[in-house]
Amino acid sequence: MIMANTIFLQGSFMSNGFTPIKGAARSLHLQVAREIARRILSGSLAQGSIIPGELELCQQFGVSRTALREAIKLLNSKGLLESRPKIGTRVRDREYWNFLDPQLLDWMLGLENTEFAYREFLALRRAIEPEAAALAARNATAELRMRLSEVFQAMMASVSSDGDLSAWADLDMEFHRLVFLSTENRFYIPFANVLRVMFVSFIDRASQQSGPLIEEHKAIYDAIMAGNAEKARQANLLLLDKYNQGMQPS
């Protein structure tokens, strides 16, 4: 079975292989890793399949064995690949992919089949953000409340500046980052940092489809500033429901 997979992939790569990589020598392995990762994430390289051998990939990418091995090592660390002696390098099942890795999220953006990723990310936000807002209402320090107020005032200015929403995505991301930080819970902090790439992409996409939703953000802000945990939780749920509605097929 493994041999069959190997033969099939080698045959398919003869006509649809990778293109040569160009750039600084020290970044070659990152470029190679990105190209292989995007084939895996898009489904072009199927889960459980054996990728072409080292020599063939070096020829296709036009890189040294050292660069290729560094790329494979990186992809192994992210759960995308698994290398075994006498078998080769296999694409791991999706359950092992580290979707919270910022680099992996960055590589995934822009692929044609990422609609499911936005929906899954929205489901993750729904699971963690409302409680984060409630904790922020209870625990936010005076300093963080001041920072949140500054960001929200900038958001208000952004939506009232003759329709220019160029700054909205950055402000929206910073708003939610501060909410996570305001929980005073160390386990929420990684979500404020690790998911930054996905937040940027999601917020930009959601804003295009649903608009800036300033009133929904105001409800979260007002509840946090008033120290009302339940209102903050419900306001955050309403915001995410509006995003979900905006993502439904028209």
PDB file of C-alpha atoms in Angstrom:
ATOM      1  CA  MET A   1       0.000   0.000   0.000  1.00  0.00           C
ATOM      2  CA  ILE A   2       2.835   2.369   0.847  1.00  0.00           C
ATOM      3  CA  MET A   3       4.622   1.497  -2.371  1.00  0.00           C
ATOM      4  CA  ALA A   4       1.447   2.238  -4.362  1.00  0.00           C
ATOM      5  CA  ASN A   5       1.136   5.656  -2.772  1.00  0.00           C
ATOM      6  CA  THR A   6       4.766   6.386  -3.504  1.00  0.00           C
ATOM      7  CA  ILE A   7       4.447   5.447  -7.168  1.00  0.00           C
ATOM      8  CA  PHE A   8       1.250   7.492  -7.562  1.00  0.00           C
ATOM      9  CA  LEU A   9       2.715  10.653  -6.056  1.00  0.00           C
ATOM     10  CA  GLN A  10       5.946  10.408  -7.987  1.00  0.00           C
ATOM     11  CA  GLY A  11       3.957  10.032 -11.187  1.00  0.00           C
ATOM     12  CA  SER A  12       1.722  12.995 -10.417  1.00  0.00           C
ATOM     13  CA  PHE A  13       4.652  15.213  -9.487  1.00  0.00           C
ATOM     14  CA  MET A  14       6.331  14.569 -12.850  1.00  0.00           C
ATOM     15  CA  SER A  15       3.605  16.694 -14.466  1.00  0.00           C
ATOM     16  CA  ASN A  16       2.596  18.888 -11.545  1.00  0.00           C
ATOM     17  CA  GLY A  17       5.675  19.302  -9.385  1.00  0.00           C
ATOM     18  CA  PHE A  18       7.064  22.193  -7.409  1.00  0.00           C
ATOM     19  CA  THR A  19       8.716  25.155  -9.089  1.00  0.00           C
ATOM     20  CA  PRO A  20      12.308  26.176  -8.332  1.00  0.00           C
ATOM     21  CA  ILE A  21      12.776  28.368  -5.256  1.00  0.00           C
ATOM     22  CA  LYS A  22      14.691  31.636  -5.519  1.00  0.00           C
ATOM     23  CA  GLY A  23      15.885  33.881  -2.720  1.00  0.00           C
ATOM     24  CA  ALA A  24      18.430  34.220   0.028  1.00  0.00           C
ATOM     25  CA  ALA A  25      20.133  30.968   0.913  1.00  0.00           C
ATOM     26  CA  ARG A  26      19.236  31.262   4.585  1.00  0.00           C
ATOM     27  CA  SER A  27      15.505  31.503   3.783  1.00  0.00           C
ATOM     28  CA  LEU A  28      15.367  28.706   1.210  1.00  0.00           C
ATOM     29  CA  HIS A  29      14.220  26.079   3.683  1.00  0.00           C
ATOM     30  CA  LEU A  30      11.356  28.348   4.831  1.00  0.00           C
ATOM     31  CA  GLN A  31      10.204  28.853   1.252  1.00  0.00           C
ATOM     32  CA  VAL A  32      10.362  25.122   0.584  1.00  0.00           C
ATOM     33  CA  ALA A  33       8.463  24.365   3.805  1.00  0.00           C
ATOM     34  CA  ARG A  34       5.777  26.886   2.892  1.00  0.00           C
ATOM     35  CA  GLU A  35       5.221  25.402  -0.570  1.00  0.00           C
ATOM     36  CA  ILE A  36       4.959  21.844   0.739  1.00  0.00           C
ATOM     37  CA  ALA A  37       2.723  22.963   3.623  1.00  0.00           C
ATOM     38  CA  ARG A  38       0.315  24.740   1.286  1.00  0.00           C
ATOM     39  CA  ARG A  39       0.029  21.609  -0.863  1.00  0.00           C
ATOM     40  CA  ILE A  40      -0.826  19.641   2.279  1.00  0.00           C
ATOM     41  CA  LEU A  41      -3.262  22.220   3.663  1.00  0.00           C
ATOM     42  CA  SER A  42      -5.042  22.535   0.315  1.00  0.00           C
ATOM     43  CA  GLY A  43      -5.383  18.758  -0.006  1.00  0.00           C
ATOM     44  CA  SER A  44      -3.127  18.478  -3.055  1.00  0.00           C
ATOM     45  CA  LEU A  45      -0.931  16.215  -0.957  1.00  0.00           C
ATOM     46  CA  ALA A  46      -3.343  13.772   0.616  1.00  0.00           C
ATOM     47  CA  GLN A  47      -3.240  12.703   4.248  1.00  0.00           C
ATOM     48  CA  GLY A  48      -1.382   9.423   4.637  1.00  0.00           C
ATOM     49  CA  SER A  49       0.414   9.707   1.305  1.00  0.00           C
ATOM     50  CA  ILE A  50       4.187   9.478   0.821  1.00  0.00           C
ATOM     51  CA  ILE A  51       5.760  12.594  -0.652  1.00  0.00           C
ATOM     52  CA  PRO A  52       8.436  12.330  -3.377  1.00  0.00           C
ATOM     53  CA  GLY A  53      11.937  11.402  -2.333  1.00  0.00           C
ATOM     54  CA  GLU A  54      14.718  13.748  -1.321  1.00  0.00           C
ATOM     55  CA  LEU A  55      16.538  13.709  -4.663  1.00  0.00           C
ATOM     56  CA  GLU A  56      13.385  14.426  -6.675  1.00  0.00           C
ATOM     57  CA  LEU A  57      12.310  17.290  -4.402  1.00  0.00           C
ATOM     58  CA  CYS A  58      15.793  18.824  -4.473  1.00  0.00           C
ATOM     59  CA  GLN A  59      15.654  18.793  -8.253  1.00  0.00           C
ATOM     60  CA  GLN A  60      12.162  20.285  -8.386  1.00  0.00           C
ATOM     61  CA  PHE A  61      12.872  23.066  -5.899  1.00  0.00           C
ATOM     62  CA  GLY A  62      16.416  23.611  -7.102  1.00  0.00           C
ATOM     63  CA  VAL A  63      17.783  23.542  -3.552  1.00  0.00           C
ATOM     64  CA  SER A  64      20.437  21.620  -1.674  1.00  0.00           C
ATOM     65  CA  ARG A  65      19.771  18.581   0.463  1.00  0.00           C
ATOM     66  CA  THR A  66      20.575  20.662   3.523  1.00  0.00           C
ATOM     67  CA  ALA A  67      17.813  23.184   2.722  1.00  0.00           C
ATOM     68  CA  LEU A  68      15.314  20.427   1.948  1.00  0.00           C
ATOM     69  CA  ARG A  69      16.110  18.519   5.140  1.00  0.00           C
ATOM     70  CA  GLU A  70      15.668  21.687   7.204  1.00  0.00           C
ATOM     71  CA  ALA A  71      12.284  22.233   5.541  1.00  0.00           C
ATOM     72  CA  ILE A  72      11.164  18.665   6.223  1.00  0.00           C
ATOM     73  CA  LYS A  73      12.363  18.949   9.824  1.00  0.00           C
ATOM     74  CA  LEU A  74      10.295  22.120  10.255  1.00  0.00           C
ATOM     75  CA  LEU A  75       7.178  20.493   8.816  1.00  0.00           C
ATOM     76  CA  ASN A  76       7.683  17.464  11.057  1.00  0.00           C
ATOM     77  CA  SER A  77       7.713  19.796  14.081  1.00  0.00           C
ATOM     78  CA  LYS A  78       4.376  21.294  13.024  1.00  0.00           C
ATOM     79  CA  GLY A  79       2.724  17.903  12.729  1.00  0.00           C
ATOM     80  CA  LEU A  80       2.305  17.990   8.939  1.00  0.00           C
ATOM     81  CA  LEU A  81       4.881  15.355   8.045  1.00  0.00           C
ATOM     82  CA  GLU A  82       6.399  12.257   9.589  1.00  0.00           C
ATOM     83  CA  SER A  83       9.701  10.795   8.388  1.00  0.00           C
ATOM     84  CA  ARG A  84      10.549   7.128   8.903  1.00  0.00           C
ATOM     85  CA  PRO A  85      13.599   5.114   7.796  1.00  0.00           C
ATOM     86  CA  LYS A  86      13.021   2.786   4.804  1.00  0.00           C
ATOM     87  CA  ILE A  87       9.479   4.172   4.383  1.00  0.00           C
ATOM     88  CA  GLY A  88       9.937   7.808   3.510  1.00  0.00           C
ATOM     89  CA  THR A  89       8.156  10.976   4.546  1.00  0.00           C
ATOM     90  CA  ARG A  90       4.418  10.688   4.997  1.00  0.00           C
ATOM     91  CA  VAL A  91       1.732  13.374   5.266  1.00  0.00           C
ATOM     92  CA  ARG A  92       0.258  13.013   8.747  1.00  0.00           C
ATOM     93  CA  ASP A  93      -3.458  12.957   9.440  1.00  0.00           C
ATOM     94  CA  ARG A  94      -5.109  16.334  10.010  1.00  0.00           C
ATOM     95  CA  GLU A  95      -5.652  15.641  13.713  1.00  0.00           C
ATOM     96  CA  TYR A  96      -1.904  16.097  14.263  1.00  0.00           C
ATOM     97  CA  TRP A  97      -1.578  19.445  12.461  1.00  0.00           C
ATOM     98  CA  ASN A  98      -0.720  22.282  14.823  1.00  0.00           C
ATOM     99  CA  PHE A  99      -3.301  24.851  13.744  1.00  0.00           C
ATOM    100  CA  LEU A 100      -2.339  27.176  16.609  1.00  0.00           C
ATOM    101  CA  ASP A 101       1.127  27.638  15.139  1.00  0.00           C
ATOM    102  CA  PRO A 102       1.280  31.229  13.781  1.00  0.00           C
ATOM    103  CA  GLN A 103       3.504  30.213  10.879  1.00  0.00           C
ATOM    104  CA  LEU A 104       1.130  27.437   9.862  1.00  0.00           C
ATOM    105  CA  LEU A 105      -1.808  29.844   9.989  1.00  0.00           C
ATOM    106  CA  ASP A 106       0.112  32.295   7.828  1.00  0.00           C
ATOM    107  CA  TRP A 107       0.841  29.600   5.248  1.00  0.00           C
ATOM    108  CA  MET A 108      -2.823  28.612   5.178  1.00  0.00           C
ATOM    109  CA  LEU A 109      -4.187  32.069   4.394  1.00  0.00           C
ATOM    110  CA  GLY A 110      -5.208  32.706   0.814  1.00  0.00           C
ATOM    111  CA  LEU A 111      -5.851  29.069  -0.087  1.00  0.00           C
ATOM    112  CA  GLU A 112      -9.067  28.474  -2.002  1.00  0.00           C
ATOM    113  CA  ASN A 113     -10.516  25.944   0.436  1.00  0.00           C
ATOM    114  CA  THR A 114     -10.086  27.900   3.670  1.00  0.00           C
ATOM    115  CA  GLU A 115     -13.789  28.669   4.173  1.00  0.00           C
ATOM    116  CA  PHE A 116     -13.935  25.810   6.675  1.00  0.00           C
ATOM    117  CA  ALA A 117     -11.046  27.373   8.584  1.00  0.00           C
ATOM    118  CA  TYR A 118     -12.922  30.647   9.066  1.00  0.00           C
ATOM    119  CA  ARG A 119     -15.961  28.790  10.357  1.00  0.00           C
ATOM    120  CA  GLU A 120     -13.871  26.661  12.707  1.00  0.00           C
ATOM    121  CA  PHE A 121     -12.056  29.755  13.928  1.00  0.00           C
ATOM    122  CA  LEU A 122     -15.391  31.458  14.573  1.00  0.00           C
ATOM    123  CA  ALA A 123     -16.490  28.408  16.576  1.00  0.00           C
ATOM    124  CA  LEU A 124     -13.281  28.635  18.616  1.00  0.00           C
ATOM    125  CA  ARG A 125     -13.889  32.328  19.248  1.00  0.00           C
ATOM    126  CA  ARG A 126     -17.421  31.554  20.391  1.00  0.00           C
ATOM    127  CA  ALA A 127     -16.071  28.996  22.849  1.00  0.00           C
ATOM    128  CA  ILE A 128     -13.508  31.286  24.487  1.00  0.00           C
ATOM    129  CA  GLU A 129     -14.269  34.967  23.838  1.00  0.00           C
ATOM    130  CA  PRO A 130     -17.549  35.444  25.744  1.00  0.00           C
ATOM    131  CA  GLU A 131     -15.990  34.079  28.934  1.00  0.00           C
ATOM    132  CA  ALA A 132     -12.904  36.202  28.306  1.00  0.00           C
ATOM    133  CA  ALA A 133     -15.128  39.283  28.095  1.00  0.00           C
ATOM    134  CA  ALA A 134     -16.824  38.315  31.360  1.00  0.00           C
ATOM    135  CA  LEU A 135     -13.465  37.838  33.089  1.00  0.00           C
ATOM    136  CA  ALA A 136     -12.255  41.144  31.688  1.00  0.00           C
ATOM    137  CA  ALA A 137     -15.271  42.897  33.210  1.00  0.00           C
ATOM    138  CA  ARG A 138     -14.348  41.431  36.579  1.00  0.00           C
ATOM    139  CA  ASN A 139     -10.554  41.622  36.490  1.00  0.00           C
ATOM    140  CA  ALA A 140      -9.343  44.379  34.148  1.00  0.00           C
ATOM    141  CA  THR A 141      -6.850  46.678  35.836  1.00  0.00           C
ATOM    142  CA  ALA A 142      -7.194  50.441  35.666  1.00  0.00           C
ATOM    143  CA  GLU A 143      -4.324  50.578  33.194  1.00  0.00           C
ATOM    144  CA  LEU A 144      -5.907  48.032  30.860  1.00  0.00           C
ATOM    145  CA  ARG A 145      -9.286  49.779  31.062  1.00  0.00           C
ATOM    146  CA  MET A 146      -7.567  52.991  29.988  1.00  0.00           C
ATOM    147  CA  ARG A 147      -5.869  51.238  27.068  1.00  0.00           C
ATOM    148  CA  LEU A 148      -9.151  49.603  26.051  1.00  0.00           C
ATOM    149  CA  SER A 149     -10.853  53.002  26.199  1.00  0.00           C
ATOM    150  CA  GLU A 150      -8.201  54.554  23.958  1.00  0.00           C
ATOM    151  CA  VAL A 151      -8.573  51.790  21.379  1.00  0.00           C
ATOM    152  CA  PHE A 152     -12.360  51.966  21.411  1.00  0.00           C
ATOM    153  CA  GLN A 153     -12.301  55.747  20.918  1.00  0.00           C
ATOM    154  CA  ALA A 154     -10.022  55.189  17.917  1.00  0.00           C
ATOM    155  CA  MET A 155     -12.500  52.611  16.590  1.00  0.00           C
ATOM    156  CA  MET A 156     -15.299  55.171  16.890  1.00  0.00           C
ATOM    157  CA  ALA A 157     -13.207  57.707  15.013  1.00  0.00           C
ATOM    158  CA  SER A 158     -12.410  55.143  12.338  1.00  0.00           C
ATOM    159  CA  VAL A 159     -16.054  54.436  11.471  1.00  0.00           C
ATOM    160  CA  SER A 160     -16.940  58.144  11.430  1.00  0.00           C
ATOM    161  CA  SER A 161     -14.151  59.223   9.086  1.00  0.00           C
ATOM    162  CA  ASP A 162     -16.107  59.391   5.834  1.00  0.00           C
ATOM    163  CA  GLY A 163     -16.225  55.636   5.410  1.00  0.00           C
ATOM    164  CA  ASP A 164     -12.465  55.154   5.612  1.00  0.00           C
ATOM    165  CA  LEU A 165     -12.088  51.838   7.453  1.00  0.00           C
ATOM    166  CA  SER A 166      -8.420  51.276   6.587  1.00  0.00           C
ATOM    167  CA  ALA A 167      -7.447  51.240  10.267  1.00  0.00           C
ATOM    168  CA  TRP A 168     -10.395  49.172  11.454  1.00  0.00           C
ATOM    169  CA  ALA A 169      -8.827  45.700  11.253  1.00  0.00           C
ATOM    170  CA  ASP A 170      -5.813  46.669  13.365  1.00  0.00           C
ATOM    171  CA  LEU A 171      -7.994  48.422  15.941  1.00  0.00           C
ATOM    172  CA  ASP A 172     -10.464  45.540  16.100  1.00  0.00           C
ATOM    173  CA  MET A 173      -7.645  43.057  16.656  1.00  0.00           C
ATOM    174  CA  GLU A 174      -6.121  45.237  19.368  1.00  0.00           C
ATOM    175  CA  PHE A 175      -9.514  45.582  21.056  1.00  0.00           C
ATOM    176  CA  HIS A 176      -9.904  41.807  21.370  1.00  0.00           C
ATOM    177  CA  ARG A 177      -6.251  41.377  22.347  1.00  0.00           C
ATOM    178  CA  LEU A 178      -6.762  43.766  25.250  1.00  0.00           C
ATOM    179  CA  VAL A 179      -9.887  41.882  26.301  1.00  0.00           C
ATOM    180  CA  PHE A 180      -7.844  38.685  26.534  1.00  0.00           C
ATOM    181  CA  LEU A 181      -5.103  40.450  28.473  1.00  0.00           C
ATOM    182  CA  SER A 182      -7.693  41.952  30.811  1.00  0.00           C
ATOM    183  CA  THR A 183      -8.837  38.524  31.962  1.00  0.00           C
ATOM    184  CA  GLU A 184      -5.734  38.395  34.199  1.00  0.00           C
ATOM    185  CA  ASN A 185      -5.712  34.667  33.337  1.00  0.00           C
ATOM    186  CA  ARG A 186      -2.359  33.495  31.998  1.00  0.00           C
ATOM    187  CA  PHE A 187      -3.956  30.765  29.882  1.00  0.00           C
ATOM    188  CA  TYR A 188      -5.911  33.306  27.862  1.00  0.00           C
ATOM    189  CA  ILE A 189      -2.804  35.323  26.995  1.00  0.00           C
ATOM    190  CA  PRO A 190      -1.553  32.912  24.277  1.00  0.00           C
ATOM    191  CA  PHE A 191      -4.820  33.419  22.398  1.00  0.00           C
ATOM    192  CA  ALA A 192      -4.058  37.138  22.322  1.00  0.00           C
ATOM    193  CA  ASN A 193      -0.684  36.453  20.694  1.00  0.00           C
ATOM    194  CA  VAL A 194      -0.652  33.081  18.919  1.00  0.00           C
ATOM    195  CA  LEU A 195      -3.828  33.705  16.913  1.00  0.00           C
ATOM    196  CA  ARG A 196      -2.762  37.138  15.689  1.00  0.00           C
ATOM    197  CA  VAL A 197      -2.383  36.040  12.061  1.00  0.00           C
ATOM    198  CA  MET A 198      -5.817  34.433  11.958  1.00  0.00           C
ATOM    199  CA  PHE A 199      -7.395  37.399  13.737  1.00  0.00           C
ATOM    200  CA  VAL A 200      -6.061  39.757  11.075  1.00  0.00           C
ATOM    201  CA  SER A 201      -7.409  37.652   8.228  1.00  0.00           C
ATOM    202  CA  PHE A 202     -10.729  36.870   9.914  1.00  0.00           C
ATOM    203  CA  ILE A 203     -11.438  40.431  11.039  1.00  0.00           C
ATOM    204  CA  ASP A 204     -10.644  41.818   7.605  1.00  0.00           C
ATOM    205  CA  ARG A 205     -12.941  39.262   5.977  1.00  0.00           C
ATOM    206  CA  ALA A 206     -15.704  39.687   8.565  1.00  0.00           C
ATOM    207  CA  SER A 207     -15.558  43.466   8.302  1.00  0.00           C
ATOM    208  CA  GLN A 208     -15.987  43.284   4.544  1.00  0.00           C
ATOM    209  CA  GLN A 209     -19.057  41.067   4.876  1.00  0.00           C
ATOM    210  CA  SER A 210     -20.685  42.352   8.070  1.00  0.00           C
ATOM    211  CA  GLY A 211     -19.318  45.874   8.394  1.00  0.00           C
ATOM    212  CA  PRO A 212     -17.424  47.127  11.456  1.00  0.00           C
ATOM    213  CA  LEU A 213     -20.288  46.338  13.913  1.00  0.00           C
ATOM    214  CA  ILE A 214     -19.363  49.266  16.102  1.00  0.00           C
ATOM    215  CA  GLU A 215     -22.524  49.084  18.231  1.00  0.00           C
ATOM    216  CA  GLU A 216     -21.804  45.455  19.108  1.00  0.00           C
ATOM    217  CA  HIS A 217     -18.259  46.362  20.126  1.00  0.00           C
ATOM    218  CA  LYS A 218     -19.616  49.301  22.125  1.00  0.00           C
ATOM    219  CA  ALA A 219     -21.856  46.935  24.089  1.00  0.00           C
ATOM    220  CA  ILE A 220     -18.826  44.796  25.017  1.00  0.00           C
ATOM    221  CA  TYR A 221     -16.800  47.878  25.896  1.00  0.00           C
ATOM    222  CA  ASP A 222     -19.564  49.440  28.033  1.00  0.00           C
ATOM    223  CA  ALA A 223     -20.115  46.188  29.939  1.00  0.00           C
ATOM    224  CA  ILE A 224     -16.413  45.740  30.670  1.00  0.00           C
ATOM    225  CA  MET A 225     -16.009  49.337  31.785  1.00  0.00           C
ATOM    226  CA  ALA A 226     -19.078  48.954  34.035  1.00  0.00           C
ATOM    227  CA  GLY A 227     -17.757  45.691  35.475  1.00  0.00           C
ATOM    228  CA  ASN A 228     -20.849  43.776  34.363  1.00  0.00           C
ATOM    229  CA  ALA A 229     -19.613  40.266  33.541  1.00  0.00           C
ATOM    230  CA  GLU A 230     -22.921  38.827  32.310  1.00  0.00           C
ATOM    231  CA  LYS A 231     -23.624  41.746  29.972  1.00  0.00           C
ATOM    232  CA  ALA A 232     -20.071  41.497  28.616  1.00  0.00           C
ATOM    233  CA  ARG A 233     -20.556  37.782  27.947  1.00  0.00           C
ATOM    234  CA  GLN A 234     -23.885  38.283  26.170  1.00  0.00           C
ATOM    235  CA  ALA A 235     -22.601  41.254  24.161  1.00  0.00           C
ATOM    236  CA  ASN A 236     -19.662  39.188  22.912  1.00  0.00           C
ATOM    237  CA  LEU A 237     -21.990  36.352  21.923  1.00  0.00           C
ATOM    238  CA  LEU A 238     -24.137  38.817  19.963  1.00  0.00           C
ATOM    239  CA  LEU A 239     -21.074  40.125  18.126  1.00  0.00           C
ATOM    240  CA  LEU A 240     -20.028  36.615  17.091  1.00  0.00           C
ATOM    241  CA  ASP A 241     -23.593  35.781  16.024  1.00  0.00           C
ATOM    242  CA  LYS A 242     -23.533  38.826  13.739  1.00  0.00           C
ATOM    243  CA  TYR A 243     -20.225  37.682  12.249  1.00  0.00           C
ATOM    244  CA  ASN A 244     -21.703  34.237  11.672  1.00  0.00           C
ATOM    245  CA  GLN A 245     -24.720  35.704   9.914  1.00  0.00           C
ATOM    246  CA  GLY A 246     -22.440  37.748   7.704  1.00  0.00           C
ATOM    247  CA  MET A 247     -20.577  34.603   6.633  1.00  0.00           C
ATOM    248  CA  GLN A 248     -23.710  32.729   5.562  1.00  0.00           C
ATOM    249  CA  PRO A 249     -24.067  32.186   1.790  1.00  0.00           C
ATOM    250  CA  SER A 250     -26.169  34.911   0.173  1.00  0.00           C
TER     251      SER A 250
END
